[in-house]
PDB file of C-alpha atoms in Angstrom:
ATOM      1  CA  UNK A 124       2.707   7.105 -31.924  1.00 71.00           C
ATOM      2  CA  UNK A 125       3.676   7.959 -28.329  1.00 79.00           C
ATOM      3  CA  UNK A 126       3.781   5.094 -25.833  1.00 81.00           C
ATOM      4  CA  UNK A 127       1.533   5.392 -22.825  1.00 79.00           C
ATOM      5  CA  UNK A 128       3.297   5.733 -19.460  1.00 80.00           C
ATOM      6  CA  UNK A 129       3.610   2.568 -17.394  1.00 88.00           C
ATOM      7  CA  UNK A 130       1.623   2.463 -14.159  1.00 91.00           C
ATOM      8  CA  UNK A 131       3.996   1.181 -11.469  1.00 91.00           C
ATOM      9  CA  UNK A 132       1.464   0.342  -8.754  1.00 93.00           C
ATOM     10  CA  UNK A 133      -2.095   0.790  -7.576  1.00 95.00           C
ATOM     11  CA  UNK A 134      -2.643   1.510  -3.887  1.00 95.00           C
ATOM     12  CA  UNK A 135      -5.665   0.066  -2.107  1.00 96.00           C
ATOM     13  CA  UNK A 136      -6.647   1.095   1.425  1.00 94.00           C
ATOM     14  CA  UNK A 137      -7.721  -1.839   3.596  1.00 97.00           C
ATOM     15  CA  UNK A 138      -8.991  -2.260   7.158  1.00 95.00           C
ATOM     16  CA  UNK A 139      -7.186  -5.553   7.862  1.00 97.00           C
ATOM     17  CA  UNK A 140      -3.875  -6.028   6.052  1.00 98.00           C
ATOM     18  CA  UNK A 141      -3.423  -9.734   6.788  1.00 98.00           C
ATOM     19  CA  UNK A 142      -6.942 -10.548   5.591  1.00 98.00           C
ATOM     20  CA  UNK A 143      -6.455  -8.406   2.466  1.00 98.00           C
ATOM     21  CA  UNK A 144      -3.208 -10.188   1.604  1.00 98.00           C
ATOM     22  CA  UNK A 145      -5.013 -13.538   1.859  1.00 98.00           C
ATOM     23  CA  UNK A 146      -7.946 -12.345  -0.300  1.00 97.00           C
ATOM     24  CA  UNK A 147      -5.786 -10.734  -2.988  1.00 97.00           C
ATOM     25  CA  UNK A 148      -3.418 -13.723  -3.091  1.00 97.00           C
ATOM     26  CA  UNK A 149      -6.356 -16.101  -3.548  1.00 98.00           C
ATOM     27  CA  UNK A 150      -7.995 -13.912  -6.198  1.00 96.00           C
ATOM     28  CA  UNK A 151      -4.882 -13.099  -8.259  1.00 94.00           C
ATOM     29  CA  UNK A 152      -2.281 -15.726  -7.391  1.00 96.00           C
ATOM     30  CA  UNK A 153       0.088 -12.880  -6.491  1.00 96.00           C
ATOM     31  CA  UNK A 154       2.621 -13.142  -3.677  1.00 97.00           C
ATOM     32  CA  UNK A 155       3.131 -10.155  -1.399  1.00 98.00           C
ATOM     33  CA  UNK A 156       6.159  -8.694   0.331  1.00 98.00           C
ATOM     34  CA  UNK A 157       6.590  -8.981   4.077  1.00 98.00           C
ATOM     35  CA  UNK A 158       4.531  -6.351   5.886  1.00 97.00           C
ATOM     36  CA  UNK A 159       6.343  -3.034   6.129  1.00 96.00           C
ATOM     37  CA  UNK A 160       5.651  -0.015   8.270  1.00 95.00           C
ATOM     38  CA  UNK A 161       5.777   3.704   7.478  1.00 90.00           C
ATOM     39  CA  UNK A 162       5.836   6.103  10.437  1.00 90.00           C
ATOM     40  CA  UNK A 163       6.278   9.858  10.508  1.00 87.00           C
ATOM     41  CA  UNK A 164       5.562  12.728  12.881  1.00 88.00           C
ATOM     42  CA  UNK A 165       5.072  15.200  10.026  1.00 87.00           C
ATOM     43  CA  UNK A 166       2.142  13.839   7.984  1.00 82.00           C
ATOM     44  CA  UNK A 167      -0.119  16.420   6.345  1.00 85.00           C
ATOM     45  CA  UNK A 168      -3.438  15.515   4.730  1.00 81.00           C
ATOM     46  CA  UNK A 169      -7.002  16.733   4.365  1.00 83.00           C
ATOM     47  CA  UNK A 170      -7.893  15.524   7.871  1.00 80.00           C
ATOM     48  CA  UNK A 171      -5.410  17.984   9.433  1.00 80.00           C
ATOM     49  CA  UNK A 172      -3.365  20.546   7.482  1.00 84.00           C
ATOM     50  CA  UNK A 173      -0.784  20.851  10.269  1.00 89.00           C
ATOM     51  CA  UNK A 174       1.942  18.179  10.571  1.00 90.00           C
ATOM     52  CA  UNK A 175       0.788  15.263  12.750  1.00 86.00           C
ATOM     53  CA  UNK A 176       1.838  11.648  13.479  1.00 86.00           C
ATOM     54  CA  UNK A 177       0.980   8.936  10.973  1.00 84.00           C
ATOM     55  CA  UNK A 178       1.520   5.173  11.194  1.00 87.00           C
ATOM     56  CA  UNK A 179       0.700   2.869   8.274  1.00 91.00           C
ATOM     57  CA  UNK A 180       1.397  -0.781   7.425  1.00 96.00           C
ATOM     58  CA  UNK A 181       1.742  -1.974   3.831  1.00 96.00           C
ATOM     59  CA  UNK A 182       2.582  -4.891   1.552  1.00 98.00           C
ATOM     60  CA  UNK A 183       3.235  -4.814  -2.190  1.00 97.00           C
ATOM     61  CA  UNK A 184       2.834  -7.583  -4.733  1.00 97.00           C
ATOM     62  CA  UNK A 185       5.901  -9.151  -6.302  1.00 97.00           C
ATOM     63  CA  UNK A 186       4.004  -9.830  -9.520  1.00 95.00           C
ATOM     64  CA  UNK A 187       2.453  -7.419 -11.897  1.00 86.00           C
ATOM     65  CA  UNK A 188       2.830  -4.158 -13.485  1.00 88.00           C
ATOM     66  CA  UNK A 189       1.009  -2.570 -12.096  1.00 92.00           C
ATOM     67  CA  UNK A 190       1.893  -4.008  -8.720  1.00 95.00           C
ATOM     68  CA  UNK A 191      -0.792  -3.989  -6.029  1.00 96.00           C
ATOM     69  CA  UNK A 192       0.018  -2.074  -2.829  1.00 97.00           C
ATOM     70  CA  UNK A 193      -2.231  -2.894   0.124  1.00 97.00           C
ATOM     71  CA  UNK A 194      -2.142  -0.126   2.732  1.00 95.00           C
ATOM     72  CA  UNK A 195      -3.625  -0.288   6.227  1.00 93.00           C
ATOM     73  CA  UNK A 196      -3.801   3.057   8.018  1.00 77.00           C
TER      74      UNK A 196
END
């Protein structure tokens, strides 16, 4: 039998990253990384097919597989 692939993380979009970290920590007991930031001037997505600026904040759980990634955009 072939083993199923491991899911590394699940990303969840949130409106308020600090509030989401509190809620997810309370609900799961997970601890989250310090808040990180991802910035680029060349983001391409369905909202605009030409490269444009993008700025997102994120935190990822220390516990789990899959880990929980909270992403505020």
